[in-house]
């Protein structure tokens, strides 16, 4: 593995302004000034001797900043966090093997507040006063490193892997890749790393850092219209993104929070259909339901399955909540009798969810 060496900017001490004529300083005064400067340098704490805390931020423009290095997208729906986990600048800083989560040694990883795994072997190199020499031997991996961690939480399968341990200056870095087999569009995710962190001879306490992803853009946006008859709801106008697919559309009148993916075959009171890539609407999809007579909410889930090359598959999904109003209501009904024409004329106004229209009907008299 070819190692990249980076160096911090080399700031030279400011030059001292001089006049055209300089007066010499006595030797004893120069020695006294040198001694005082040395005492001041030893008395002022510096980062190099204090050791770094896990959450240390070196500035938003610094390449020595831990960060999300890959945000999930429609085509690449995984998360990559690039962070340093061992610092040997001055007093070494590193994770201990203490249990962050009961029954699991070492630091822990959380996604959206949910415990996922404890990568103790990968992130904790504590042995005596640290084990930087052992970690140094790992830098030639240049590929997947350590173990693969999987856990199912609330119906989502999480997979965590580590890639290419390396060193930049006096810190050891690694990429942590997180896969989710179900991921909602238009939703951010928080990735937290937490563990007992030691700075030799200085401190020992739990430290953590949280990284927030950007949301996958919403490819399921829609403003559908419906035709309601007794016990039936028919889609009259809708939109499917033709750039993706196959797209499965599922509709139900049962309550769904819209935060989780539901297998359409397990949804209560649901109808669903899969449309091939290139389809632009799901017009005609009809949901039968128990007629209640009043207004209600309709929940629609759209989903696609993305399978990138050499990566696990992910179901991307999005929810739409639509308010279905009661049947149209006739108001302001007026009956007028015309004896010359021998007919009765009825006039009215029909009110729907967001409109009204005039109506007229004539009935001949016997």
Short mmCIF file of C-alpha atoms in Angstrom, two decimals:
data_model
loop_
_atom_site.label_atom_id
_atom_site.label_comp_id
_atom_site.label_asym_id
_atom_site.label_seq_id
_atom_site.Cartn_x
_atom_site.Cartn_y
_atom_site.Cartn_z
CA UNK A 1 0.00 0.00 0.00
CA UNK A 2 1.39 3.38 -0.99
CA UNK A 3 1.18 5.68 1.97
CA UNK A 4 0.16 9.31 1.58
CA UNK A 5 2.00 11.64 3.88
CA UNK A 6 0.42 14.93 4.84
CA UNK A 7 1.86 17.75 6.91
CA UNK A 8 0.29 20.64 8.73
CA UNK A 9 1.14 24.18 7.47
CA UNK A 10 4.59 25.31 8.62
CA UNK A 11 4.17 28.73 10.15
CA UNK A 12 7.47 30.60 10.55
CA UNK A 13 7.87 32.97 13.47
CA UNK A 14 7.16 36.60 12.58
CA UNK A 15 10.18 38.68 11.67
CA UNK A 16 11.27 41.40 14.04
CA UNK A 17 11.31 44.87 12.55
CA UNK A 18 14.73 46.43 12.57
CA UNK A 19 15.92 49.98 12.09
CA UNK A 20 18.91 51.00 10.13
CA UNK A 21 21.04 51.02 13.30
CA UNK A 22 20.86 48.24 15.96
CA UNK A 23 22.26 48.30 19.43
CA UNK A 24 23.93 45.13 20.74
CA UNK A 25 22.35 43.32 23.72
CA UNK A 26 24.59 42.28 26.62
CA UNK A 27 25.21 38.48 26.79
CA UNK A 28 23.74 38.17 30.29
CA UNK A 29 20.51 39.83 29.14
CA UNK A 30 20.21 37.46 26.15
CA UNK A 31 20.70 34.43 28.41
CA UNK A 32 18.06 35.73 30.85
CA UNK A 33 15.57 36.33 28.02
CA UNK A 34 16.16 32.82 26.64
CA UNK A 35 15.59 31.31 30.09
CA UNK A 36 12.33 33.23 30.60
CA UNK A 37 11.02 32.18 27.18
CA UNK A 38 11.79 28.53 27.98
CA UNK A 39 9.93 28.74 31.30
CA UNK A 40 6.91 30.30 29.55
CA UNK A 41 6.89 27.60 26.87
CA UNK A 42 6.86 24.85 29.50
CA UNK A 43 4.13 26.55 31.50
CA UNK A 44 1.67 26.99 28.58
CA UNK A 45 -0.24 23.75 27.74
CA UNK A 46 -0.14 22.72 24.10
CA UNK A 47 -2.25 20.25 22.07
CA UNK A 48 0.84 18.17 21.32
CA UNK A 49 1.25 17.33 24.99
CA UNK A 50 -2.35 17.37 26.14
CA UNK A 51 -3.62 14.63 23.85
CA UNK A 52 -6.76 14.84 21.72
CA UNK A 53 -10.33 13.97 22.67
CA UNK A 54 -12.36 11.76 20.35
CA UNK A 55 -14.75 14.56 19.42
CA UNK A 56 -11.96 17.03 18.56
CA UNK A 57 -12.84 19.20 15.57
CA UNK A 58 -9.86 20.62 13.72
CA UNK A 59 -11.93 23.05 11.67
CA UNK A 60 -14.45 22.66 8.88
CA UNK A 61 -11.80 23.19 6.19
CA UNK A 62 -9.30 20.71 7.61
CA UNK A 63 -8.75 17.31 6.03
CA UNK A 64 -8.07 16.08 9.56
CA UNK A 65 -11.76 16.36 10.37
CA UNK A 66 -13.96 13.30 10.92
CA UNK A 67 -17.00 13.49 8.65
CA UNK A 68 -19.60 11.73 6.52
CA UNK A 69 -17.59 10.88 3.41
CA UNK A 70 -20.50 9.34 1.49
CA UNK A 71 -24.13 10.38 1.88
CA UNK A 72 -26.78 7.91 0.70
CA UNK A 73 -28.24 8.47 -2.78
CA UNK A 74 -30.85 6.72 -4.91
CA UNK A 75 -28.18 4.79 -6.81
CA UNK A 76 -25.80 4.31 -3.86
CA UNK A 77 -27.95 3.99 -0.73
CA UNK A 78 -25.28 3.46 1.92
CA UNK A 79 -23.52 5.64 4.49
CA UNK A 80 -19.76 6.02 4.96
CA UNK A 81 -18.23 7.74 7.99
CA UNK A 82 -14.54 8.67 7.79
CA UNK A 83 -13.11 9.24 11.27
CA UNK A 84 -9.98 8.97 13.38
CA UNK A 85 -10.11 6.57 16.33
CA UNK A 86 -6.56 6.63 17.76
CA UNK A 87 -4.43 9.70 18.46
CA UNK A 88 -0.74 9.43 19.33
CA UNK A 89 0.15 13.12 19.32
CA UNK A 90 1.65 13.69 22.76
CA UNK A 91 -0.36 11.64 25.27
CA UNK A 92 -2.00 8.87 23.24
CA UNK A 93 -5.81 8.96 23.03
CA UNK A 94 -7.75 5.76 22.33
CA UNK A 95 -10.87 3.73 23.12
CA UNK A 96 -10.83 1.24 25.99
CA UNK A 97 -12.46 -2.20 26.07
CA UNK A 98 -15.05 -1.04 28.62
CA UNK A 99 -18.60 -2.13 27.81
CA UNK A 100 -20.52 0.80 26.35
CA UNK A 101 -23.53 -1.49 25.94
CA UNK A 102 -24.20 -4.26 28.51
CA UNK A 103 -22.70 -7.55 27.37
CA UNK A 104 -20.70 -5.99 24.53
CA UNK A 105 -17.05 -4.97 24.97
CA UNK A 106 -15.68 -1.75 23.53
CA UNK A 107 -17.16 1.31 21.85
CA UNK A 108 -20.62 1.16 20.27
CA UNK A 109 -22.23 2.36 17.03
CA UNK A 110 -25.78 3.74 16.90
CA UNK A 111 -28.03 4.68 13.97
CA UNK A 112 -30.86 7.09 14.73
CA UNK A 113 -30.47 6.36 18.43
CA UNK A 114 -30.67 2.57 17.96
CA UNK A 115 -27.77 0.37 19.08
CA UNK A 116 -26.29 -1.51 16.13
CA UNK A 117 -22.93 -3.04 17.09
CA UNK A 118 -19.76 -2.89 19.21
CA UNK A 119 -16.70 -3.06 16.92
CA UNK A 120 -14.28 -3.63 19.79
CA UNK A 121 -11.51 -5.29 17.73
CA UNK A 122 -11.52 -2.54 15.10
CA UNK A 123 -11.78 0.57 17.28
CA UNK A 124 -10.18 -0.29 20.63
CA UNK A 125 -6.39 -0.66 20.67
CA UNK A 126 -5.84 -0.41 24.41
CA UNK A 127 -2.92 -2.35 25.86
CA UNK A 128 -1.02 -0.83 28.76
CA UNK A 129 -0.45 2.76 27.64
CA UNK A 130 -1.94 2.14 24.21
CA UNK A 131 -1.09 -0.18 21.34
CA UNK A 132 -0.17 2.11 18.47
CA UNK A 133 2.52 -0.35 17.33
CA UNK A 134 -0.08 -3.08 16.88
CA UNK A 135 -2.36 -0.72 14.98
CA UNK A 136 0.58 0.34 12.81
CA UNK A 137 0.79 -3.24 11.53
CA UNK A 138 -2.81 -3.03 10.27
CA UNK A 139 -2.26 -0.19 7.81
CA UNK A 140 -1.36 -2.44 4.88
CA UNK A 141 -4.84 -3.96 4.65
CA UNK A 142 -6.06 -1.56 1.93
CA UNK A 143 -9.49 -3.21 1.71
CA UNK A 144 -12.22 -4.60 3.97
CA UNK A 145 -10.86 -4.83 7.49
CA UNK A 146 -11.98 -6.67 10.61
CA UNK A 147 -15.41 -8.21 11.03
CA UNK A 148 -18.87 -7.79 9.54
CA UNK A 149 -21.57 -6.77 12.01
CA UNK A 150 -25.27 -7.36 11.38
CA UNK A 151 -28.31 -6.58 13.50
CA UNK A 152 -32.06 -6.33 12.91
CA UNK A 153 -33.73 -3.42 14.67
CA UNK A 154 -37.43 -2.60 14.16
CA UNK A 155 -37.59 -4.60 10.94
CA UNK A 156 -34.46 -3.07 9.37
CA UNK A 157 -31.34 -5.16 8.77
CA UNK A 158 -28.18 -3.15 9.43
CA UNK A 159 -24.72 -4.21 8.22
CA UNK A 160 -21.53 -2.47 9.38
CA UNK A 161 -18.09 -2.98 7.83
CA UNK A 162 -14.73 -1.20 7.95
CA UNK A 163 -12.45 -0.24 5.07
CA UNK A 164 -8.74 0.58 4.78
CA UNK A 165 -7.21 1.61 8.15
CA UNK A 166 -4.62 4.32 7.60
CA UNK A 167 -2.59 7.02 9.33
CA UNK A 168 -2.53 10.73 8.65
CA UNK A 169 0.07 12.57 10.70
CA UNK A 170 -0.27 11.12 14.22
CA UNK A 171 -3.85 9.85 13.94
CA UNK A 172 -5.24 6.55 12.70
CA UNK A 173 -8.29 6.74 10.46
CA UNK A 174 -10.79 4.27 9.02
CA UNK A 175 -13.95 4.29 6.90
CA UNK A 176 -17.04 2.76 8.49
CA UNK A 177 -19.67 1.69 5.92
CA UNK A 178 -23.29 1.19 6.99
CA UNK A 179 -25.89 -0.60 4.90
CA UNK A 180 -29.62 -0.66 5.61
CA UNK A 181 -31.88 -3.06 3.71
CA UNK A 182 -34.75 -0.55 3.96
CA UNK A 183 -34.27 3.21 3.75
CA UNK A 184 -36.82 6.03 3.51
CA UNK A 185 -36.33 8.87 1.04
CA UNK A 186 -36.35 12.48 2.27
CA UNK A 187 -35.03 11.30 5.66
CA UNK A 188 -31.77 12.18 7.43
CA UNK A 189 -29.89 9.70 9.60
CA UNK A 190 -27.74 10.22 12.71
CA UNK A 191 -24.67 8.01 13.15
CA UNK A 192 -23.14 8.02 16.64
CA UNK A 193 -19.91 6.46 17.88
CA UNK A 194 -19.48 6.28 21.66
CA UNK A 195 -17.03 4.64 24.03
CA UNK A 196 -14.71 4.99 27.01
CA UNK A 197 -11.83 7.18 25.82
CA UNK A 198 -8.49 7.45 27.58
CA UNK A 199 -5.83 10.10 27.24
CA UNK A 200 -2.77 8.70 29.00
CA UNK A 201 -2.10 10.34 32.37
CA UNK A 202 -4.75 12.98 31.65
CA UNK A 203 -8.33 11.68 31.55
CA UNK A 204 -10.58 8.67 31.13
CA UNK A 205 -14.29 9.13 30.35
CA UNK A 206 -17.03 8.28 27.87
CA UNK A 207 -16.78 10.36 24.72
CA UNK A 208 -18.92 10.37 21.59
CA UNK A 209 -19.48 12.03 18.26
CA UNK A 210 -22.60 12.16 16.07
CA UNK A 211 -22.66 12.60 12.29
CA UNK A 212 -25.81 13.50 10.34
CA UNK A 213 -26.36 12.40 6.75
CA UNK A 214 -28.12 14.25 4.00
CA UNK A 215 -31.49 12.86 2.93
CA UNK A 216 -32.04 10.88 -0.26
CA UNK A 217 -34.04 13.04 -2.62
CA UNK A 218 -37.74 12.22 -2.82
CA UNK A 219 -38.34 10.35 -6.09
CA UNK A 220 -41.87 9.42 -4.98
CA UNK A 221 -43.50 12.86 -4.84
CA UNK A 222 -47.13 12.76 -5.98
CA UNK A 223 -50.43 14.68 -5.84
CA UNK A 224 -53.00 12.06 -6.84
CA UNK A 225 -56.75 12.53 -7.39
CA UNK A 226 -59.46 9.95 -6.73
CA UNK A 227 -63.01 9.02 -7.65
CA UNK A 228 -65.01 7.75 -4.72
CA UNK A 229 -68.06 5.54 -5.00
CA UNK A 230 -69.70 3.46 -2.29
CA UNK A 231 -67.01 1.15 -0.82
CA UNK A 232 -64.53 1.88 -3.61
CA UNK A 233 -61.78 4.40 -4.33
CA UNK A 234 -60.32 4.67 -7.84
CA UNK A 235 -57.15 6.59 -8.76
CA UNK A 236 -57.94 9.09 -11.52
CA UNK A 237 -54.69 11.08 -11.69
CA UNK A 238 -51.24 10.12 -10.33
CA UNK A 239 -47.48 10.11 -10.98
CA UNK A 240 -44.71 7.50 -10.96
CA UNK A 241 -41.11 8.51 -11.62
CA UNK A 242 -40.39 6.77 -14.95
CA UNK A 243 -36.60 6.90 -14.39
CA UNK A 244 -36.78 4.19 -11.74
CA UNK A 245 -38.47 0.87 -11.31
CA UNK A 246 -40.08 -1.50 -11.02
CA UNK A 247 -42.15 0.58 -8.60
CA UNK A 248 -44.64 -1.02 -6.23
CA UNK A 249 -47.60 1.10 -5.14
CA UNK A 250 -49.64 0.01 -2.14
CA UNK A 251 -52.74 1.78 -0.76
CA UNK A 252 -54.55 1.22 2.51
CA UNK A 253 -57.08 2.96 4.72
CA UNK A 254 -55.49 1.47 7.84
CA UNK A 255 -53.20 3.78 9.84
CA UNK A 256 -49.49 3.78 9.00
CA UNK A 257 -46.96 6.17 10.50
CA UNK A 258 -44.99 6.52 7.27
CA UNK A 259 -41.65 5.98 9.03
CA UNK A 260 -41.27 2.27 8.35
CA UNK A 261 -41.45 0.08 5.28
CA UNK A 262 -44.30 -2.42 5.13
CA UNK A 263 -44.43 -5.48 2.91
CA UNK A 264 -47.58 -4.78 0.86
CA UNK A 265 -48.74 -8.39 1.30
CA UNK A 266 -48.90 -7.83 5.08
CA UNK A 267 -50.73 -4.48 5.02
CA UNK A 268 -54.27 -4.46 6.35
CA UNK A 269 -57.09 -3.40 4.02
CA UNK A 270 -54.61 -2.85 1.19
CA UNK A 271 -54.38 -3.11 -2.57
CA UNK A 272 -51.01 -3.04 -4.37
CA UNK A 273 -49.51 -3.40 -7.82
CA UNK A 274 -46.02 -3.29 -9.32
CA UNK A 275 -45.37 -1.10 -12.36
CA UNK A 276 -42.38 -1.56 -14.67
CA UNK A 277 -39.66 1.06 -15.14
CA UNK A 278 -40.89 3.74 -17.51
CA UNK A 279 -44.46 3.76 -16.20
CA UNK A 280 -45.60 7.28 -15.35
CA UNK A 281 -48.86 6.71 -13.45
CA UNK A 282 -50.90 4.22 -11.46
CA UNK A 283 -54.26 5.47 -12.73
CA UNK A 284 -57.05 2.95 -12.39
CA UNK A 285 -55.70 1.30 -9.24
CA UNK A 286 -58.84 0.68 -7.18
CA UNK A 287 -59.09 0.12 -3.44
CA UNK A 288 -62.14 -1.57 -1.94
CA UNK A 289 -62.82 -0.78 1.70
CA UNK A 290 -65.49 -0.88 4.37
CA UNK A 291 -67.68 2.13 3.66
CA UNK A 292 -67.85 4.50 6.61
CA UNK A 293 -69.77 7.30 4.94
CA UNK A 294 -67.52 10.11 6.15
CA UNK A 295 -64.03 11.44 5.53
CA UNK A 296 -60.92 9.32 6.12
CA UNK A 297 -57.18 9.16 5.37
CA UNK A 298 -55.61 7.10 2.61
CA UNK A 299 -52.01 5.89 3.07
CA UNK A 300 -49.94 5.15 -0.05
CA UNK A 301 -46.48 3.56 -0.02
CA UNK A 302 -44.22 3.57 -3.09
CA UNK A 303 -41.04 1.51 -3.18
CA UNK A 304 -38.23 0.34 -5.44
CA UNK A 305 -35.36 -2.10 -4.85
CA UNK A 306 -31.83 -0.87 -5.61
CA UNK A 307 -29.00 -3.41 -6.07
CA UNK A 308 -25.66 -1.68 -6.71
CA UNK A 309 -22.76 -3.75 -8.04
CA UNK A 310 -20.96 -5.67 -5.28
CA UNK A 311 -23.21 -4.08 -2.64
CA UNK A 312 -26.25 -5.32 -0.69
CA UNK A 313 -29.76 -4.55 -1.95
CA UNK A 314 -31.80 -1.75 -0.37
CA UNK A 315 -35.52 -1.08 -0.58
CA UNK A 316 -36.12 2.65 -0.98
CA UNK A 317 -39.60 3.78 0.00
CA UNK A 318 -41.76 6.81 0.60
CA UNK A 319 -45.22 7.43 2.06
CA UNK A 320 -48.05 9.72 1.00
CA UNK A 321 -50.99 10.60 3.22
CA UNK A 322 -54.14 11.83 1.44
CA UNK A 323 -57.33 13.15 3.05
CA UNK A 324 -60.36 11.62 1.33
CA UNK A 325 -63.40 13.80 1.85
CA UNK A 326 -67.03 12.84 2.17
CA UNK A 327 -69.31 12.56 -0.84
CA UNK A 328 -70.23 15.77 -2.65
CA UNK A 329 -73.08 17.64 -1.00
CA UNK A 330 -75.88 19.61 -2.67
CA UNK A 331 -76.78 22.92 -1.06
CA UNK A 332 -79.02 25.90 -1.75
CA UNK A 333 -81.64 23.76 -3.51
CA UNK A 334 -84.43 25.91 -5.01
CA UNK A 335 -87.61 24.62 -6.78
CA UNK A 336 -89.44 26.96 -9.21
CA UNK A 337 -92.80 26.15 -10.86
CA UNK A 338 -93.59 27.42 -14.39
CA UNK A 339 -97.32 26.85 -15.10
CA UNK A 340 -97.08 28.08 -18.70
CA UNK A 341 -94.35 25.54 -19.50
CA UNK A 342 -95.90 23.01 -17.14
CA UNK A 343 -92.59 22.16 -15.46
CA UNK A 344 -90.73 22.44 -12.16
CA UNK A 345 -87.06 23.59 -12.30
CA UNK A 346 -84.61 22.70 -9.56
CA UNK A 347 -81.36 24.61 -9.07
CA UNK A 348 -78.59 23.79 -6.61
CA UNK A 349 -74.90 24.10 -5.80
CA UNK A 350 -72.70 21.03 -5.39
CA UNK A 351 -69.86 21.30 -2.82
CA UNK A 352 -66.88 18.99 -2.97
CA UNK A 353 -63.58 19.00 -1.10
CA UNK A 354 -62.40 22.25 -2.70
CA UNK A 355 -65.02 23.34 -5.24
CA UNK A 356 -68.67 23.98 -5.94
CA UNK A 357 -70.69 24.09 -9.14
CA UNK A 358 -74.20 25.04 -10.18
CA UNK A 359 -76.71 22.45 -11.33
CA UNK A 360 -80.12 22.66 -13.01
CA UNK A 361 -82.78 20.03 -13.63
CA UNK A 362 -86.26 20.43 -15.07
CA UNK A 363 -89.20 18.08 -14.40
CA UNK A 364 -92.36 18.28 -16.57
CA UNK A 365 -95.62 18.63 -14.69
CA UNK A 366 -98.30 15.97 -15.28
#
